């Protein structure tokens, strides 16, 4: 792929559709529209690898902020404006510099078809699956945390995020709560629009995981409803 230092930010006043290369627009729109990964993917930092001159309609790189464990993972997606039909290069954030996904499990790259709007989203799904394996590889080194995770995983969908800090390692368990939002009165939904989401977050601290903090995470709409 083209190196990052040769890229230039597209005009912030341009809409996403006008900034991106036309072949890439449906791919990005599908990522924004699809909410099957416990949240909506945000697209930021739309740029062009072109060094000078107008960039409208030829921007070929951007950052995807992917919902995960109550926060977002940021992956930089680098296409080549001269060959936009080719699959992108991917740069992970510096926080995950040791994340090395198995390319054999990223089948979307081998089967890449830019004419299929879902191809980028499927790649994100596969990267997430690899990222979960990576996080578990960190957590499984701690017997207590591995036991807690295995126990919770039996009946819950649990995401984990570990911070390999030598002085105070932490592990966050993120457990979506199964809440029936249909019970809310219609007027509350009209006054508080948006996606409704609730999750339990459990934070284990210190090497022995003896210090535990728990909190409930609510989407903005639910926070307004519950005050």
XYZ file of C-alpha atoms in Angstrom:
227
model
C 0.000 0.000 0.000
C 0.958 3.647 -0.227
C 2.738 4.901 2.884
C 0.807 7.013 5.356
C 3.212 9.938 5.249
C 2.289 10.555 1.610
C -1.404 10.993 2.350
C -3.264 14.253 2.640
C -6.452 15.017 4.518
C -9.531 15.598 2.400
C -11.544 18.739 2.983
C -13.607 18.378 6.151
C -16.450 20.273 4.494
C -16.894 17.591 1.847
C -19.431 14.882 2.503
C -18.183 11.337 2.750
C -19.790 10.405 -0.544
C -18.147 13.285 -2.403
C -14.728 12.739 -0.825
C -14.241 9.014 -1.331
C -13.434 7.280 -4.567
C -16.824 6.225 -6.037
C -15.936 2.520 -5.861
C -15.391 2.798 -2.106
C -18.564 4.676 -1.175
C -20.918 1.632 -1.071
C -18.396 -0.292 1.049
C -18.152 2.465 3.643
C -21.897 3.102 3.674
C -22.522 -0.589 4.379
C -20.150 -0.447 7.350
C -21.995 2.568 8.727
C -25.409 1.021 8.150
C -24.759 -2.476 9.510
C -25.233 -2.693 13.292
C -24.865 -6.435 13.802
C -21.657 -6.063 15.853
C -23.250 -4.418 18.916
C -23.012 -0.878 17.651
C -22.377 1.360 14.693
C -19.023 1.719 12.975
C -17.830 5.311 12.687
C -15.745 6.564 9.769
C -13.229 9.340 10.388
C -10.017 10.768 8.977
C -10.910 10.468 5.293
C -7.709 11.158 3.351
C -6.146 10.933 -0.079
C -2.752 9.524 -1.037
C -2.493 12.271 -3.639
C 0.194 14.760 -2.661
C -1.268 17.909 -4.225
C -4.223 19.245 -6.157
C -7.950 18.505 -5.685
C -8.820 15.349 -3.736
C -12.607 15.291 -4.106
C -13.736 11.882 -5.310
C -10.309 10.248 -4.983
C -9.856 9.865 -1.217
C -8.690 6.312 -0.649
C -8.033 5.896 3.060
C -9.886 6.397 6.302
C -10.151 5.187 9.893
C -12.856 2.793 11.077
C -13.833 3.065 14.748
C -15.302 -0.364 15.460
C -17.421 -0.948 18.597
C -15.779 -3.394 20.966
C -15.956 -3.990 24.705
C -17.719 -0.713 25.481
C -15.261 1.393 23.498
C -13.891 1.442 19.938
C -10.979 -0.212 18.167
C -9.465 2.015 15.505
C -8.212 0.468 12.290
C -6.808 2.547 9.465
C -7.941 1.298 6.067
C -5.611 2.088 3.158
C -6.811 1.601 -0.405
C -4.848 2.595 -3.499
C -6.610 5.304 -5.500
C -4.832 4.128 -8.672
C -6.098 0.570 -8.123
C -9.196 1.000 -5.942
C -10.591 -2.445 -6.758
C -7.759 -4.141 -4.846
C -8.230 -5.081 -1.159
C -6.905 -2.565 1.376
C -3.936 -2.582 3.693
C -4.847 -2.324 7.369
C -2.943 -0.518 10.119
C -3.855 -1.209 13.740
C -3.470 1.370 16.488
C -0.193 1.541 18.400
C -1.994 0.121 21.457
C -2.406 -3.167 19.585
C 0.992 -3.314 17.901
C 1.346 -7.007 18.834
C -1.972 -7.910 17.208
C -1.052 -10.104 14.260
C -4.177 -11.664 12.688
C -3.898 -14.977 10.863
C -4.252 -14.062 7.190
C -5.653 -17.520 6.459
C -8.684 -16.563 8.537
C -9.204 -13.298 6.634
C -10.962 -14.973 3.743
C -12.497 -11.691 2.621
C -9.073 -10.566 1.413
C -8.656 -13.608 -0.820
C -12.252 -13.360 -2.043
C -12.255 -9.573 -2.342
C -14.808 -8.155 -4.777
C -15.160 -4.380 -4.637
C -18.489 -4.682 -6.468
C -19.999 -6.367 -3.387
C -20.897 -3.639 -0.873
C -20.521 -6.045 2.059
C -16.915 -7.040 1.357
C -15.354 -4.461 3.714
C -17.837 -5.181 6.497
C -17.141 -8.920 6.236
C -13.440 -8.125 6.538
C -14.174 -6.147 9.718
C -16.105 -9.126 11.119
C -13.170 -11.439 10.425
C -10.718 -8.981 11.975
C -12.919 -8.780 15.069
C -12.903 -12.561 15.373
C -9.100 -12.516 15.205
C -8.958 -9.644 17.685
C -11.039 -11.615 20.177
C -8.586 -14.524 19.873
C -5.711 -12.101 20.429
C -7.307 -10.691 23.576
C -7.995 -14.162 24.919
C -4.360 -15.152 24.320
C -3.373 -12.345 26.721
C -6.044 -13.158 29.283
C -5.467 -16.930 29.287
C -2.007 -16.412 30.789
C -3.774 -15.476 34.057
C -5.450 -18.497 35.660
C -7.956 -16.518 37.733
C -9.060 -14.372 34.794
C -9.295 -17.387 32.511
C -11.554 -19.113 35.045
C -13.827 -16.062 35.382
C -14.075 -15.656 31.621
C -14.769 -19.350 30.958
C -17.491 -19.354 33.609
C -19.207 -16.240 32.265
C -18.866 -17.350 28.651
C -21.063 -20.403 29.270
C -24.260 -18.339 29.377
C -23.284 -14.918 28.081
C -21.788 -13.169 25.100
C -18.621 -11.727 26.649
C -16.013 -9.453 25.088
C -12.685 -8.980 26.841
C -9.994 -6.355 26.652
C -6.673 -6.698 28.455
C -4.106 -4.050 29.192
C -0.711 -5.748 29.564
C 0.641 -3.148 31.973
C 3.592 -4.586 33.897
C 2.767 -2.533 36.999
C -1.008 -2.866 37.060
C -2.468 -5.152 34.387
C -6.206 -4.885 33.947
C -8.840 -6.949 32.191
C -12.270 -5.663 31.229
C -15.209 -7.990 30.699
C -18.045 -6.500 28.677
C -21.370 -8.358 28.895
C -24.365 -7.093 26.853
C -27.571 -7.174 28.886
C -30.691 -8.714 27.392
C -33.239 -5.957 28.001
C -36.704 -5.803 26.431
C -36.763 -2.201 25.225
C -40.262 -2.648 23.770
C -41.723 -2.132 27.247
C -40.825 1.561 27.147
C -43.786 3.875 26.446
C -43.878 5.306 22.927
C -43.508 8.881 24.160
C -40.213 8.050 25.863
C -38.825 6.576 22.656
C -39.872 9.657 20.678
C -38.262 11.981 23.212
C -35.088 9.863 23.363
C -34.318 8.561 19.864
C -31.343 6.414 18.945
C -30.077 2.886 19.464
C -30.756 1.392 22.894
C -27.980 -0.654 24.428
C -27.097 -1.796 27.935
C -24.094 -3.766 29.144
C -22.386 -4.795 32.358
C -18.687 -3.940 32.563
C -16.481 -5.752 35.064
C -12.907 -4.525 35.550
C -10.304 -6.790 37.170
C -7.176 -5.089 38.494
C -3.768 -6.181 39.806
C -1.964 -9.376 38.795
C -4.111 -11.523 41.100
C -7.373 -9.937 39.846
C -8.380 -9.460 43.482
C -9.685 -5.926 42.951
C -12.952 -5.816 40.994
C -15.002 -2.843 39.788
C -18.408 -3.267 38.149
C -20.561 -0.718 36.331
C -23.489 -0.609 33.930
C -22.990 1.019 30.541
C -26.056 2.605 28.918
C -26.463 4.113 25.469
C -27.177 7.891 25.444
C -30.894 7.321 24.829
C -31.210 5.041 27.841
C -29.193 7.418 30.010
C -31.695 10.172 29.230
C -34.655 7.883 29.998
C -33.287 6.748 33.351
C -31.946 10.195 34.190
